[in-house]
Coordinates of C-alpha atoms in Angstrom, one line a residue:
X10 CA 43.3 88.8 -22.6
X11 CA 42.2 85.3 -21.5
X12 CA 39.0 85.8 -23.5
X13 CA 40.9 86.7 -26.6
X14 CA 43.1 83.6 -26.2
X15 CA 40.1 81.4 -25.9
X16 CA 38.6 82.8 -29.0
X17 CA 41.8 82.3 -31.0
X18 CA 42.1 78.7 -29.7
X19 CA 38.4 78.1 -30.6
X20 CA 39.0 79.4 -34.1
X21 CA 42.1 77.3 -34.6
X22 CA 40.2 74.2 -33.4
X23 CA 37.3 75.0 -35.7
X24 CA 39.7 75.4 -38.7
X25 CA 41.4 72.1 -37.9
X26 CA 38.1 70.2 -37.7
X27 CA 36.9 71.8 -41.0
X28 CA 40.1 71.1 -42.8
X29 CA 40.2 67.4 -41.5
X30 CA 36.6 66.9 -42.7
X31 CA 37.3 68.2 -46.1
X32 CA 40.4 66.0 -46.4
X33 CA 38.5 62.9 -45.3
X34 CA 35.7 63.8 -47.8
X35 CA 38.1 64.4 -50.7
X36 CA 39.9 61.1 -50.0
X37 CA 36.9 58.9 -49.8
X38 CA 36.8 56.1 -52.5
X39 CA 33.3 54.7 -53.2
X40 CA 32.7 51.1 -53.1
X41 CA 31.8 51.1 -56.9
X42 CA 35.1 52.9 -57.7
X43 CA 37.1 50.5 -55.6
X44 CA 35.4 47.5 -57.1
X45 CA 36.2 48.6 -60.5
X46 CA 39.8 49.3 -59.7
X47 CA 40.2 45.8 -58.1
X48 CA 38.7 44.3 -61.3
X49 CA 41.3 46.2 -63.5
X50 CA 44.1 45.2 -61.2
X51 CA 43.1 41.7 -61.3
X52 CA 43.8 41.5 -65.0
X53 CA 47.3 42.7 -64.6
X54 CA 49.8 39.9 -65.3
X55 CA 53.6 39.5 -65.7
X56 CA 55.7 37.0 -67.5
X57 CA 59.1 36.7 -69.1
X58 CA 60.5 35.4 -72.4
X59 CA 64.1 34.3 -73.0
X60 CA 65.9 35.3 -76.2
X61 CA 69.3 33.9 -77.2
X62 CA 71.7 36.2 -79.0
X63 CA 74.0 35.1 -81.8
X64 CA 77.1 35.4 -79.4
X65 CA 75.6 32.9 -77.1
X66 CA 74.3 35.3 -74.4
X67 CA 70.7 35.7 -73.3
X68 CA 68.2 38.5 -72.9
X69 CA 65.2 38.3 -70.6
X70 CA 62.2 40.2 -71.8
X71 CA 59.9 40.9 -68.8
X72 CA 56.4 42.1 -69.7
X73 CA 53.6 43.6 -67.8
X74 CA 50.1 43.2 -69.4
X75 CA 46.8 44.9 -69.2
X76 CA 47.9 48.2 -67.6
X77 CA 45.2 50.9 -67.9
X78 CA 45.1 54.6 -67.4
X79 CA 43.7 54.1 -63.9
X80 CA 46.7 52.0 -62.7
X81 CA 50.5 52.2 -62.3
X82 CA 53.0 49.5 -61.4
X83 CA 56.2 49.9 -59.5
X84 CA 58.9 47.3 -59.9
X85 CA 61.7 46.4 -57.5
X86 CA 63.9 43.4 -57.1
X87 CA 65.8 41.7 -54.3
X88 CA 69.2 41.7 -56.2
X89 CA 69.8 45.4 -56.9
X90 CA 68.5 47.8 -54.3
X91 CA 68.9 50.7 -56.6
X92 CA 66.6 49.3 -59.2
X93 CA 63.2 51.0 -59.1
X94 CA 60.8 51.4 -62.0
X95 CA 57.4 53.1 -62.2
X96 CA 55.2 52.3 -65.1
X97 CA 52.0 54.2 -66.3
X98 CA 49.8 53.5 -69.1
X99 CA 51.4 56.2 -71.3
X100 CA 54.6 54.1 -71.4
X101 CA 52.8 51.0 -72.6
X102 CA 52.0 49.6 -76.0
X103 CA 48.3 48.6 -75.9
X104 CA 48.6 48.1 -72.2
X105 CA 51.8 46.2 -72.3
X106 CA 55.2 47.3 -71.1
X107 CA 58.4 45.3 -71.6
X108 CA 61.8 45.8 -70.2
X109 CA 65.0 43.9 -70.8
X110 CA 67.4 42.2 -68.4
X111 CA 70.9 41.0 -69.6
X112 CA 71.8 39.1 -66.4
X113 CA 71.5 35.4 -67.0
X114 CA 73.9 34.3 -64.3
X115 CA 71.9 35.4 -61.2
X116 CA 68.5 34.4 -59.9
X117 CA 66.5 37.6 -59.3
X118 CA 63.1 38.0 -57.7
X119 CA 61.0 40.9 -59.0
X120 CA 58.2 42.5 -57.1
X121 CA 55.4 44.3 -58.8
X122 CA 52.9 46.5 -56.9
X123 CA 49.8 47.6 -58.8
X124 CA 48.4 51.0 -57.6
X125 CA 45.4 53.1 -58.4
X126 CA 46.2 56.5 -59.8
X127 CA 42.8 58.0 -59.9
X128 CA 42.1 60.4 -57.0
X129 CA 40.8 59.8 -54.4
X130 CA 41.4 56.1 -54.9
X131 CA 45.2 55.8 -54.7
X132 CA 45.8 52.6 -52.7
X133 CA 47.8 49.5 -53.5
X134 CA 45.6 47.0 -55.3
X135 CA 47.7 44.0 -56.1
X136 CA 51.1 42.5 -55.6
X137 CA 52.9 40.2 -58.0
X138 CA 56.2 38.4 -58.0
X139 CA 58.3 36.9 -60.8
X140 CA 61.5 34.8 -60.3
X141 CA 63.9 35.3 -63.2
X142 CA 66.0 32.1 -63.5
X143 CA 69.6 31.8 -64.2
X144 CA 71.5 29.5 -66.6
X145 CA 72.4 26.2 -65.2
X146 CA 76.1 25.6 -66.0
X147 CA 75.6 21.8 -65.6
X148 CA 73.1 21.8 -68.6
X149 CA 76.0 21.9 -71.1
X150 CA 78.0 19.1 -69.4
X151 CA 78.2 15.9 -71.5
X152 CA 76.7 14.0 -68.6
X153 CA 73.5 16.1 -69.2
X154 CA 73.3 15.4 -72.9
X155 CA 72.3 11.9 -72.5
X156 CA 68.7 10.6 -73.1
X157 CA 68.4 9.3 -69.5
X158 CA 69.4 12.5 -67.8
X159 CA 67.6 15.0 -70.0
X160 CA 65.2 17.0 -67.9
X161 CA 66.7 15.8 -64.7
X162 CA 66.8 18.4 -61.8
X163 CA 70.5 19.1 -62.1
X164 CA 70.5 19.1 -65.9
X165 CA 67.6 21.6 -66.7
X166 CA 68.8 24.6 -68.7
X167 CA 67.2 27.2 -66.3
X168 CA 67.0 27.1 -62.6
X169 CA 65.2 29.2 -59.9
X170 CA 67.2 27.9 -56.9
X171 CA 70.9 27.9 -56.5
X172 CA 72.6 24.5 -56.5
X173 CA 74.5 24.3 -53.3
X174 CA 76.1 21.0 -54.0
X175 CA 79.8 20.8 -55.2
X176 CA 80.6 19.9 -58.8
X177 CA 81.5 16.4 -57.8
X178 CA 78.4 15.9 -55.8
X179 CA 76.2 17.1 -58.7
X180 CA 78.0 14.7 -61.1
X181 CA 77.4 11.9 -58.6
X182 CA 73.7 12.8 -58.4
X183 CA 73.5 12.7 -62.2
X184 CA 75.2 9.3 -62.3
X185 CA 72.7 8.0 -59.7
X186 CA 69.9 9.2 -61.9
X187 CA 71.3 7.4 -64.9
X188 CA 71.5 4.2 -62.9
X189 CA 67.9 4.7 -61.6
X190 CA 66.6 5.2 -65.1
X191 CA 68.4 2.1 -66.3
X192 CA 66.9 0.1 -63.5
X193 CA 63.4 1.3 -64.4
X194 CA 64.0 0.4 -68.1
X195 CA 65.2 -3.0 -67.2
X196 CA 62.3 -3.7 -64.9
X197 CA 59.9 -2.5 -67.7
X198 CA 61.7 -4.8 -70.2
X199 CA 61.3 -7.7 -67.8
X200 CA 57.7 -7.0 -67.4
X201 CA 57.3 -6.7 -71.2
X202 CA 58.8 -10.1 -71.7
X203 CA 56.5 -11.6 -69.2
X204 CA 53.5 -10.0 -70.8
X205 CA 54.6 -11.1 -74.2
X206 CA 55.0 -14.8 -73.0
X207 CA 51.5 -14.6 -71.4
X208 CA 49.9 -13.2 -74.4
X209 CA 51.6 -15.9 -76.6
X210 CA 50.3 -18.6 -74.2
X211 CA 46.7 -17.2 -74.2
X212 CA 46.8 -17.0 -78.0
X213 CA 47.9 -20.6 -78.3
X214 CA 45.1 -21.7 -75.9
X215 CA 42.5 -19.7 -77.9
X216 CA 43.9 -21.4 -81.2
X217 CA 43.5 -24.8 -79.6
X218 CA 40.0 -24.0 -78.5
X219 CA 39.1 -23.0 -82.1
X220 CA 40.6 -26.2 -83.5
X221 CA 38.5 -28.2 -81.0
X222 CA 35.3 -26.3 -81.9
X223 CA 36.0 -26.7 -85.6
X224 CA 36.8 -30.5 -85.1
X225 CA 33.5 -31.0 -83.1
X226 CA 31.5 -29.1 -85.7
X227 CA 32.9 -31.3 -88.5
X228 CA 32.2 -34.5 -86.5
X229 CA 28.6 -33.4 -85.7
X230 CA 28.1 -32.5 -89.5
X231 CA 29.4 -35.9 -90.5
X232 CA 27.2 -37.6 -88.0
X233 CA 24.2 -35.9 -89.3
X234 CA 25.0 -36.7 -92.9
X235 CA 25.6 -40.4 -91.9
X236 CA 22.3 -40.6 -90.1
X237 CA 20.4 -38.9 -93.0
X238 CA 22.0 -41.4 -95.5
X239 CA 21.2 -44.4 -93.3
X240 CA 17.6 -43.3 -92.9
X241 CA 17.3 -42.8 -96.6
X242 CA 18.6 -46.3 -97.2
X243 CA 16.2 -47.8 -94.8
X244 CA 13.3 -46.1 -96.5
X245 CA 14.3 -47.2 -99.9
X246 CA 14.7 -50.8 -98.6
X247 CA 11.2 -50.6 -97.1
X248 CA 9.8 -49.6 -100.5

């Protein structure tokens, strides 16, 4: 009985070892295969485009580029835990897949995981992130429509970080920005006036120098003519 039990255990052990070896062999990915997959994954990129609708709303078109038949991409975000998207090459248009997001009032961070789909190489190859911005409500304020506040931090149309200041604090910051720009312009104008005066003074000095050179040249020419005439008269008198 004990001998039979040992034989059974030995057979089970042998089967386990053989099965494990076959599994390890089937799931080995060669260096060349892995290098090729890494190269393909390295070309995968993501970006977004903003489209404004006629009703004043916005649509974000998020695109994934360069997806091949050896790769897949899973997409999640930090705003909606139920959002999960798996993209394979058959779903793309020449390697590009685009999905639309109608939410323009929340900042959403999307995570993209590029995976190999060719057995036995099925590992994660690359991770990408994309932060979808939201519309900045202060962008449409009259205070942000002025030339000296356009492009200011609190006046940009799209933001990727929530503004934690209160409305009154933001408007105060915008006013401070306007005052700062005016000071810069005033300083520049003062410097411009100084530079203009210096340029005018240098030009006047150069003009005086030219007059002096011209005057000296005329004087020297007259002296030469006088000397020539004097010498000519002396020679005629000698004759």
